Amino acid sequence: MKTTLNNAAQPAAVPPPGQHKRWIMLALPIVVAILLLLVPTPAGLEPYAWHFFAIFVGVIVGLIFEPLPGAVIGLTGVVVIALFSQFVLFSPAELAKPGFKIATEAFRWGVSGFGNSTVWLIFGAFMFAAGYDKTQFGRRLALILVKYLGRRSLTLGYAITFADLLLAPFTPSNTARSGGTIYPIIANLPPLYGSKPNDPSARRIGSYLMWVAITAACITSSMFLSALAPNLLALALVKSVVGFDISWGMWFIAFLPLGVLLILTMPLLAYWLYPPEVKVNDEVPRWATAELQKLGKLSRNEILLLIFVVCALLMWIFATAWIEPAMAALLIIILMLWTGVLNWSDITSNKAAWNTFAWFATLVALADGLARVGFIAWLGKEGGLLLQGYDPQISAVVLLIAFYLLHYLFASTTAHTTALLPAMLTIAAAIPGINMPVFCLMLCTSLGVMGIITPYGTGPSPIYYGSGYLPTKDYWRLGTIFGLLFLVLLMLIAYPWMVMMF
């Protein structure tokens, strides 16, 4: 009886406060998908295509709120569609074909993204980044620039920018590049100036350095096809939706004038709009010199890595007629493995690379499925009707601005790309007179710079936002200023340049 009374006196177990929120986030994608499934199929669209779209939207909601890792969300969407493929993937005509095997064809579609060359290029670029990290070549580059440019606050801003620029072509994750390599170095610099986080002294120099670093990451993410993983996803989506191939060199040339302008002026603009209180300090170069001495002379593996990444870059630019870019990346990985720059455990233990590989492979399959079921063609037709009668150039500009500003709604460039890029491409393709190669390049190259507009706009944003040097009001104010500036310059410089070149 005593035991019973004691047990009865115990309060009921109460779930942790965060547990309710987690269950809501888990349920939200499912609820959204079910609600859309219950909506009557729009006119002109097959029911199975609408059902596919409903599940696709559920996946996008999951990617936005991330109750589970993105790869899990994407893989779940693919599996659900494959399991119910006769209702959401295949048309009645396909199902009626003699010998058509639903299970086999559904599986073939489900794993199709894993054979996509762009997905393998992303994976290869992650391995390059692993080489930078393991050999410490990336850290060496950044320290060299800080050593020679770090005496003045302004030139230190340029050192940070150039360090990101040097790493960007071979690092497809701006989180790894800026948050993993640049940030740990520059985080050591403000204390040398007496600048502390979450303190009025942050404005001495820490605030300026952190803002330059996140802005540089966004600019370089737009400069190079291989500098941001969603860039490569966009490449695959453009090819899938409109059949247009964007090469590494084409991307680079398209953004080159604007990219060079931003790289050369951004640290100075930040210096004017968000000036550091300390202008000169001799401690930073001395600290960088000491850190370089700890690294010692350039190692064999660093030299080999430098040779390999230059070879990869040359193949991506000049040899695409003879070797697929993804195969070029795999060739370099093999060379790194044979020469000991990386070992097999570096490959197998790289969780970020495998996670991104699985994530993007499922997203490519899902986006391709939208086109397969006819939803993209229907959306393009309907969207084209809405913009019918307007000048094609005005329609293109409206779509570009909408694509850019809608990034306020996304905490993931990947989710933004997957959700909106196919729709924008399809609508534009249905409007006669729009220069589709230029439109595709404008959409794709905007993916990096749009990340500056919010504290959650791109991978490294939360790192710098949480550094203690960028107060909330400052981040939103500067994000608005720089975001609008980037958008205006895209229209005034990049757009006319691309029209002339392509």
Coordinates of C-alpha atoms in Angstrom, one line a residue:
M1 CA 0.0 0.0 0.0
K2 CA 2.9 2.3 0.9
T3 CA 4.5 1.7 -2.5
T4 CA 1.3 2.4 -4.3
L5 CA 0.7 5.6 -2.4
N6 CA 4.3 6.7 -3.2
N7 CA 3.9 5.9 -6.8
A8 CA 0.5 7.8 -6.9
A9 CA 2.2 10.8 -5.4
Q10 CA 4.7 11.0 -8.2
P11 CA 3.8 13.7 -10.7
A12 CA 3.2 12.6 -14.3
A13 CA 6.1 12.7 -16.6
V14 CA 6.1 16.0 -18.4
P15 CA 7.9 16.2 -21.8
P16 CA 10.7 18.7 -22.0
P17 CA 9.6 22.1 -23.3
G18 CA 11.4 21.6 -26.6
Q19 CA 9.8 18.2 -27.2
H20 CA 6.4 19.7 -28.1
K21 CA 8.0 22.0 -30.7
R22 CA 9.9 19.1 -32.2
W23 CA 6.8 17.0 -32.7
I24 CA 5.1 20.0 -34.3
M25 CA 8.0 20.5 -36.7
L26 CA 7.9 16.7 -37.5
A27 CA 4.2 16.8 -38.2
L28 CA 4.2 20.0 -40.2
P29 CA 5.5 18.6 -43.5
I30 CA 3.1 15.7 -43.3
V31 CA 0.1 18.0 -42.5
V32 CA 1.0 20.3 -45.4
A33 CA 1.3 17.4 -47.8
I34 CA -2.0 15.9 -46.7
L35 CA -3.8 19.2 -47.0
L36 CA -2.6 19.7 -50.5
L37 CA -3.6 16.1 -51.4
L38 CA -7.1 17.0 -50.3
V39 CA -7.2 20.1 -52.5
P40 CA -9.0 19.4 -55.9
T41 CA -6.6 19.0 -58.8
P42 CA -6.2 22.3 -60.7
A43 CA -7.6 22.4 -64.3
G44 CA -5.2 21.2 -66.9
L45 CA -3.2 19.0 -64.5
E46 CA -3.3 15.3 -64.1
P47 CA -4.2 14.1 -60.6
Y48 CA -1.0 12.0 -60.2
A49 CA 1.1 15.2 -61.0
W50 CA -0.8 17.1 -58.3
H51 CA -0.2 14.3 -55.8
F52 CA 3.5 14.4 -56.6
F53 CA 3.6 18.2 -56.1
A54 CA 1.8 17.8 -52.7
I55 CA 4.6 15.5 -51.5
F56 CA 7.2 17.7 -53.0
V57 CA 5.9 20.7 -51.1
G58 CA 5.9 18.6 -47.9
V59 CA 9.6 17.9 -48.5
I60 CA 10.3 21.7 -49.0
V61 CA 8.5 22.5 -45.8
G62 CA 10.6 19.9 -44.1
L63 CA 13.8 21.4 -45.5
I64 CA 12.8 24.9 -44.3
F65 CA 12.1 23.9 -40.7
E66 CA 14.5 20.9 -40.6
P67 CA 12.9 18.7 -37.9
L68 CA 15.3 16.1 -39.2
P69 CA 18.5 16.4 -41.2
G70 CA 17.9 17.5 -44.8
A71 CA 19.2 14.2 -46.2
V72 CA 16.6 12.3 -44.2
I73 CA 13.8 14.6 -45.4
G74 CA 14.8 14.3 -49.0
L75 CA 15.2 10.5 -48.8
T76 CA 11.8 10.2 -47.1
G77 CA 10.2 12.1 -49.9
V78 CA 11.8 9.8 -52.5
V79 CA 10.8 6.6 -50.7
V80 CA 7.2 7.8 -50.2
I81 CA 6.8 8.6 -53.8
A82 CA 8.4 5.4 -54.9
L83 CA 6.1 3.3 -52.6
F84 CA 3.0 5.1 -54.0
S85 CA 4.4 5.5 -57.5
Q86 CA 1.2 4.2 -59.2
F87 CA -0.7 7.2 -57.8
V88 CA 1.9 10.0 -57.8
L89 CA 4.7 9.2 -60.4
F90 CA 3.4 7.2 -63.3
S91 CA 0.7 8.2 -65.8
P92 CA -2.2 5.8 -66.6
A93 CA -0.7 5.4 -70.1
E94 CA 2.6 4.2 -68.6
L95 CA 0.9 1.9 -66.2
A96 CA -1.1 0.4 -69.1
K97 CA 2.0 -0.5 -71.1
P98 CA 2.6 -4.3 -71.4
G99 CA 5.5 -5.5 -69.3
F100 CA 5.7 -2.2 -67.3
K101 CA 7.1 -3.1 -63.9
I102 CA 6.1 -0.5 -61.3
A103 CA 8.5 -1.5 -58.6
T104 CA 11.5 -1.6 -60.9
E105 CA 10.8 1.7 -62.6
A106 CA 10.0 3.4 -59.2
F107 CA 13.3 2.2 -57.8
R108 CA 15.1 3.3 -60.9
W109 CA 13.6 6.8 -60.6
G110 CA 14.3 6.9 -56.8
V111 CA 18.0 6.3 -57.2
S112 CA 18.4 8.4 -60.4
G113 CA 19.8 11.3 -58.5
F114 CA 22.8 9.3 -57.3
G115 CA 23.9 8.9 -60.8
N116 CA 23.8 12.6 -61.6
S117 CA 27.2 14.0 -62.5
T118 CA 26.5 17.3 -60.6
V119 CA 26.0 15.4 -57.4
W120 CA 29.3 13.7 -57.9
L121 CA 31.0 17.0 -58.6
I122 CA 29.7 18.3 -55.3
F123 CA 31.1 15.3 -53.5
G124 CA 34.5 15.7 -55.3
A125 CA 34.6 19.4 -54.3
F126 CA 34.0 18.4 -50.6
M127 CA 37.1 16.1 -50.9
F128 CA 39.1 19.1 -52.1
A129 CA 38.0 21.0 -49.1
A130 CA 39.1 18.1 -46.9
G131 CA 42.5 18.3 -48.5
Y132 CA 42.7 22.0 -47.7
D133 CA 41.8 21.2 -44.1
K134 CA 44.1 18.2 -43.6
T135 CA 47.2 19.8 -45.1
Q136 CA 46.4 23.2 -43.5
F137 CA 47.1 24.8 -46.8
G138 CA 43.9 26.9 -46.4
R139 CA 45.0 28.2 -43.0
R140 CA 48.4 29.0 -44.5
L141 CA 46.9 31.1 -47.3
A142 CA 44.8 33.1 -44.9
L143 CA 47.7 33.7 -42.5
I144 CA 50.0 34.8 -45.3
L145 CA 47.5 37.4 -46.3
V146 CA 47.0 38.6 -42.7
K147 CA 50.8 38.8 -42.2
Y148 CA 51.2 41.2 -45.2
L149 CA 48.0 43.1 -45.1
G150 CA 47.0 43.0 -41.4
R151 CA 48.7 46.2 -40.1
R152 CA 45.7 48.4 -41.2
S153 CA 42.1 47.6 -40.5
L154 CA 41.1 48.3 -44.1
T155 CA 43.9 46.1 -45.6
L156 CA 43.0 43.4 -43.1
G157 CA 39.5 43.5 -44.5
Y158 CA 41.0 42.9 -47.9
A159 CA 43.2 40.1 -46.6
I160 CA 40.1 38.3 -45.3
T161 CA 38.3 38.8 -48.6
F162 CA 41.2 37.6 -50.7
A163 CA 41.6 34.5 -48.4
D164 CA 38.0 33.6 -49.1
L165 CA 38.5 34.3 -52.8
L166 CA 41.5 31.9 -53.0
L167 CA 39.7 29.1 -51.2
A168 CA 36.3 29.5 -53.0
P169 CA 36.9 27.7 -56.3
F170 CA 37.7 24.5 -54.5
T171 CA 35.3 24.6 -51.5
P172 CA 31.7 24.0 -52.4
S173 CA 30.5 24.7 -48.8
N174 CA 30.8 28.4 -47.8
T175 CA 30.1 27.1 -44.3
A176 CA 33.3 25.0 -44.4
R177 CA 35.3 27.7 -46.2
S178 CA 34.2 30.8 -44.2
G179 CA 32.9 29.3 -41.0
G180 CA 35.4 26.4 -40.8
T181 CA 38.6 28.1 -42.1
I182 CA 38.3 31.9 -42.1
Y183 CA 36.4 32.4 -38.9
P184 CA 38.7 30.5 -36.6
I185 CA 41.6 32.6 -37.8
I186 CA 39.9 36.0 -37.6
A187 CA 38.3 35.2 -34.3
N188 CA 41.8 35.5 -32.8
L189 CA 42.3 39.0 -34.2
P190 CA 39.9 41.3 -32.3
P191 CA 41.4 40.6 -28.9
L192 CA 44.7 41.9 -30.2
Y193 CA 43.0 45.2 -30.6
G194 CA 41.1 45.1 -27.3
S195 CA 37.9 44.3 -29.1
K196 CA 35.6 41.9 -27.2
P197 CA 32.3 40.2 -28.2
N198 CA 29.0 41.3 -26.7
D199 CA 30.7 44.5 -25.5
P200 CA 30.9 48.1 -26.6
S201 CA 34.5 47.4 -27.6
A202 CA 33.2 45.1 -30.3
R203 CA 33.1 48.1 -32.6
R204 CA 36.9 48.7 -32.2
I205 CA 37.5 46.3 -35.1
G206 CA 35.7 42.9 -34.4
S207 CA 32.4 44.1 -35.9
Y208 CA 34.1 45.3 -39.1
L209 CA 36.0 42.1 -39.6
M210 CA 33.1 39.8 -39.0
W211 CA 30.9 41.8 -41.5
V212 CA 33.6 41.8 -44.1
A213 CA 34.0 38.0 -43.7
I214 CA 30.4 37.1 -44.2
T215 CA 30.0 39.5 -47.1
A216 CA 33.1 38.1 -48.8
A217 CA 31.7 34.6 -48.4
C218 CA 28.5 35.6 -50.1
I219 CA 30.3 37.3 -53.0
T220 CA 32.7 34.5 -53.7
S221 CA 29.8 32.0 -53.5
S222 CA 28.4 33.8 -56.6
M223 CA 31.7 34.1 -58.4
F224 CA 32.4 30.4 -58.8
L225 CA 30.2 27.5 -59.8
S226 CA 32.1 25.3 -57.4
A227 CA 32.0 27.8 -54.4
L228 CA 28.5 26.9 -53.1
A229 CA 26.8 23.5 -53.2
P230 CA 23.4 24.9 -54.2
N231 CA 25.1 26.4 -57.3
L232 CA 25.8 22.9 -58.5
L233 CA 22.2 21.9 -57.7
A234 CA 21.0 24.9 -59.7
L235 CA 23.2 23.7 -62.6
A236 CA 21.4 20.3 -62.6
L237 CA 18.0 21.9 -62.3
V238 CA 18.6 24.3 -65.2
K239 CA 19.7 21.4 -67.4
S240 CA 16.7 19.3 -66.3
V241 CA 14.0 22.0 -66.7
V242 CA 15.2 24.0 -69.8
G243 CA 18.0 21.8 -71.2
F244 CA 20.6 24.6 -70.9
D245 CA 24.2 23.6 -69.9
I246 CA 26.2 26.0 -67.8
S247 CA 29.9 25.3 -67.7
W248 CA 32.4 26.4 -65.0
G249 CA 33.9 28.9 -67.4
M250 CA 30.6 30.3 -68.5
W251 CA 29.5 30.9 -64.9
F252 CA 32.8 32.6 -64.1
I253 CA 32.7 34.9 -67.1
A254 CA 29.0 35.7 -66.5
F255 CA 29.7 37.1 -63.0
L256 CA 33.3 38.3 -63.5
P257 CA 32.8 42.1 -63.9
L258 CA 30.4 42.3 -61.0
G259 CA 32.5 39.9 -58.9
V260 CA 35.7 41.8 -59.4
L261 CA 33.9 45.1 -58.6
L262 CA 32.5 43.7 -55.4
I263 CA 35.7 42.1 -54.3
L264 CA 37.7 45.3 -54.8
T265 CA 35.1 47.7 -53.2
M266 CA 33.3 45.7 -50.6
P267 CA 35.9 46.0 -47.7
L268 CA 36.1 49.8 -48.4
L269 CA 32.3 50.2 -48.5
A270 CA 32.1 48.3 -45.2
Y271 CA 34.9 50.5 -43.9
W272 CA 32.7 53.6 -44.7
L273 CA 29.3 52.3 -43.6
Y274 CA 30.5 50.3 -40.5
P275 CA 33.9 51.8 -39.6
P276 CA 36.2 50.3 -37.1
E277 CA 37.5 52.5 -34.3
V278 CA 41.0 51.2 -34.6
K279 CA 42.7 52.0 -37.9
V280 CA 46.3 50.7 -37.4
N281 CA 47.8 47.9 -35.2
D282 CA 51.1 46.2 -35.5
E283 CA 50.2 43.2 -33.3
V284 CA 48.2 41.3 -36.0
P285 CA 51.1 40.8 -38.5
R286 CA 53.3 39.6 -35.6
W287 CA 50.7 37.1 -34.5
A288 CA 50.2 35.8 -38.0
T289 CA 54.0 35.5 -38.4
A290 CA 54.2 33.4 -35.3
E291 CA 51.4 31.2 -36.4
L292 CA 53.1 30.7 -39.8
Q293 CA 56.3 29.7 -38.0
K294 CA 54.4 27.0 -36.2
L295 CA 53.2 25.7 -39.5
G296 CA 56.8 25.5 -40.8
K297 CA 57.8 25.2 -44.4
L298 CA 55.4 24.3 -47.2
S299 CA 54.9 20.5 -46.9
R300 CA 55.0 17.9 -49.7
N301 CA 51.3 17.3 -49.4
E302 CA 50.5 21.1 -49.6
I303 CA 52.5 21.3 -52.8
L304 CA 50.8 18.3 -54.2
L305 CA 47.4 19.6 -53.3
L306 CA 48.2 23.0 -54.9
I307 CA 49.2 21.2 -58.1
F308 CA 46.1 19.0 -58.1
V309 CA 43.5 21.8 -57.5
V310 CA 45.1 23.8 -60.3
C311 CA 44.8 20.8 -62.6
A312 CA 41.2 20.4 -61.6
L313 CA 40.5 24.0 -62.3
L314 CA 42.2 23.8 -65.7
M315 CA 40.1 20.7 -66.6
W316 CA 36.9 22.3 -65.5
I317 CA 37.5 25.4 -67.7
F318 CA 39.3 24.1 -70.8
A319 CA 38.8 20.3 -71.0
T320 CA 35.0 19.7 -70.7
A321 CA 34.9 18.4 -74.2
W322 CA 37.2 15.5 -73.2
I323 CA 36.4 14.9 -69.6
E324 CA 33.2 15.3 -67.6
P325 CA 33.8 17.8 -64.7
A326 CA 32.7 15.2 -62.2
M327 CA 35.1 12.7 -63.6
A328 CA 37.9 15.3 -63.4
A329 CA 37.1 15.7 -59.7
L330 CA 37.1 11.9 -59.2
L331 CA 40.5 11.7 -61.0
I332 CA 42.0 14.3 -58.7
I333 CA 40.6 12.4 -55.6
I334 CA 42.3 9.3 -56.9
L335 CA 45.6 11.1 -57.3
M336 CA 45.2 12.5 -53.7
L337 CA 44.6 9.0 -52.4
W338 CA 47.5 7.5 -54.3
T339 CA 49.9 10.2 -53.2
G340 CA 48.8 10.3 -49.6
V341 CA 47.4 13.8 -49.5
L342 CA 44.2 12.1 -48.3
N343 CA 43.7 8.5 -47.2
W344 CA 40.6 6.4 -47.5
S345 CA 39.5 7.0 -43.9
D346 CA 39.4 10.8 -44.8
I347 CA 36.9 9.9 -47.5
T348 CA 34.7 7.5 -45.4
S349 CA 34.7 9.7 -42.3
N350 CA 33.7 12.9 -44.1
K351 CA 30.1 13.1 -42.8
A352 CA 29.5 16.5 -44.4
A353 CA 30.4 15.2 -47.9
W354 CA 28.2 12.0 -47.6
N355 CA 25.4 13.9 -46.0
T356 CA 25.4 16.5 -48.8
F357 CA 25.7 13.7 -51.4
A358 CA 22.6 11.9 -50.2
W359 CA 20.7 15.1 -49.7
F360 CA 21.4 16.6 -53.1
A361 CA 20.9 13.3 -54.9
T362 CA 17.3 13.0 -53.5
L363 CA 16.6 16.7 -54.3
V364 CA 17.7 16.2 -57.9
A365 CA 15.4 13.2 -58.3
L366 CA 12.5 15.1 -56.7
A367 CA 13.0 18.1 -58.9
D368 CA 13.4 15.9 -62.0
G369 CA 10.2 14.1 -61.0
L370 CA 8.3 17.4 -61.1
A371 CA 9.2 17.7 -64.8
R372 CA 8.5 14.1 -65.4
V373 CA 4.9 14.2 -64.2
G374 CA 4.2 17.4 -66.2
F375 CA 3.8 19.8 -63.3
I376 CA 6.6 22.1 -64.5
A377 CA 5.2 22.4 -68.0
W378 CA 1.7 23.2 -66.5
L379 CA 3.2 25.7 -64.2
G380 CA 5.1 27.4 -67.0
K381 CA 2.0 27.6 -69.1
E382 CA -0.1 29.1 -66.3
G383 CA 2.6 31.5 -65.2
G384 CA 3.2 32.6 -68.7
L385 CA -0.5 33.5 -69.1
L386 CA -0.2 35.7 -66.0
L387 CA 2.6 37.7 -67.5
Q388 CA 1.2 37.7 -71.0
G389 CA 1.1 41.1 -72.6
Y390 CA 4.1 42.5 -70.7
D391 CA 7.4 43.3 -72.2
P392 CA 9.7 40.2 -71.9
Q393 CA 12.5 42.2 -70.3
I394 CA 10.1 43.6 -67.7
S395 CA 8.8 40.1 -67.0
A396 CA 12.3 38.8 -66.6
V397 CA 13.3 41.6 -64.2
V398 CA 10.1 41.0 -62.1
L399 CA 10.9 37.3 -61.9
L400 CA 14.5 37.9 -60.9
I401 CA 13.6 40.4 -58.2
A402 CA 10.9 38.1 -56.8
F403 CA 13.4 35.2 -56.8
Y404 CA 15.9 37.3 -54.9
L405 CA 13.6 38.9 -52.3
L406 CA 11.8 35.6 -51.6
H407 CA 15.0 34.5 -49.9
Y408 CA 13.8 36.3 -46.8
L409 CA 11.5 33.3 -46.4
F410 CA 14.3 30.7 -46.5
A411 CA 16.9 29.7 -44.0
S412 CA 18.5 27.4 -46.6
T413 CA 19.8 28.3 -50.0
T414 CA 19.3 24.7 -51.0
A415 CA 15.6 24.8 -50.1
H416 CA 15.2 28.1 -51.9
T417 CA 16.9 26.7 -55.0
T418 CA 14.8 23.5 -55.0
A419 CA 11.5 25.2 -54.3
L420 CA 11.7 28.3 -56.5
L421 CA 14.3 27.8 -59.3
P422 CA 12.3 25.3 -61.4
A423 CA 9.2 27.4 -61.1
M424 CA 10.9 30.6 -62.2
L425 CA 12.6 28.8 -65.1
T426 CA 9.4 27.3 -66.3
I427 CA 7.4 30.5 -66.1
A428 CA 10.2 32.4 -68.0
A429 CA 10.5 29.7 -70.7
A430 CA 6.8 30.1 -71.4
I431 CA 7.2 33.9 -72.1
P432 CA 8.3 34.5 -75.7
G433 CA 11.2 36.9 -76.1
I434 CA 13.0 36.2 -72.8
N435 CA 16.7 35.4 -73.3
M436 CA 16.8 32.1 -71.4
P437 CA 20.6 31.6 -71.2
V438 CA 20.9 35.0 -69.6
F439 CA 17.9 34.5 -67.3
C440 CA 19.3 31.2 -66.1
L441 CA 22.7 32.7 -65.4
M442 CA 21.1 35.7 -63.5
L443 CA 19.1 33.4 -61.3
C444 CA 21.9 31.0 -60.6
T445 CA 24.6 33.6 -59.9
S446 CA 22.3 35.5 -57.5
L447 CA 22.2 32.5 -55.1
G448 CA 25.4 33.5 -53.3
V449 CA 25.0 37.2 -52.9
M450 CA 21.3 36.9 -51.7
G451 CA 22.6 35.2 -48.6
I452 CA 23.7 38.5 -47.1
I453 CA 20.2 39.8 -46.5
T454 CA 19.4 38.0 -43.3
P455 CA 21.2 36.5 -40.3
Y456 CA 20.1 33.0 -41.5
G457 CA 20.4 33.6 -45.2
T458 CA 23.4 31.3 -45.9
G459 CA 25.4 28.6 -44.1
P460 CA 28.0 30.7 -42.2
S461 CA 25.6 33.5 -41.4
P462 CA 24.6 32.1 -38.0
I463 CA 28.3 31.7 -37.1
Y464 CA 29.1 35.4 -37.6
Y465 CA 25.8 36.5 -36.2
G466 CA 26.5 34.5 -33.1
S467 CA 30.1 35.7 -32.8
G468 CA 29.0 38.5 -30.5
Y469 CA 30.4 41.2 -32.7
L470 CA 27.3 41.8 -34.9
P471 CA 24.3 43.0 -32.9
T472 CA 20.9 42.1 -34.3
K473 CA 20.0 45.6 -35.4
D474 CA 23.3 46.1 -37.1
Y475 CA 23.1 42.8 -39.0
W476 CA 19.6 43.5 -40.3
R477 CA 20.5 47.1 -41.2
L478 CA 23.7 46.2 -43.1
G479 CA 22.0 43.1 -44.6
T480 CA 19.3 45.3 -46.1
I481 CA 21.8 47.9 -47.4
F482 CA 24.2 45.4 -48.9
G483 CA 21.4 43.1 -50.1
L484 CA 19.7 45.9 -52.1
L485 CA 23.1 47.1 -53.4
F486 CA 23.9 43.6 -54.7
L487 CA 20.5 43.4 -56.3
V488 CA 20.8 46.8 -58.0
L489 CA 24.3 45.9 -59.3
L490 CA 23.1 42.6 -60.6
M491 CA 20.6 44.4 -62.7
L492 CA 22.8 47.3 -63.8
I493 CA 26.1 45.5 -64.4
A494 CA 25.7 41.7 -64.5
Y495 CA 22.5 41.7 -66.6
P496 CA 23.8 43.9 -69.5
W497 CA 27.1 42.1 -69.5
M498 CA 25.5 38.7 -69.8
V499 CA 23.2 40.0 -72.6
M500 CA 26.3 41.1 -74.5
M501 CA 28.3 37.9 -73.8
F502 CA 25.5 35.3 -74.1

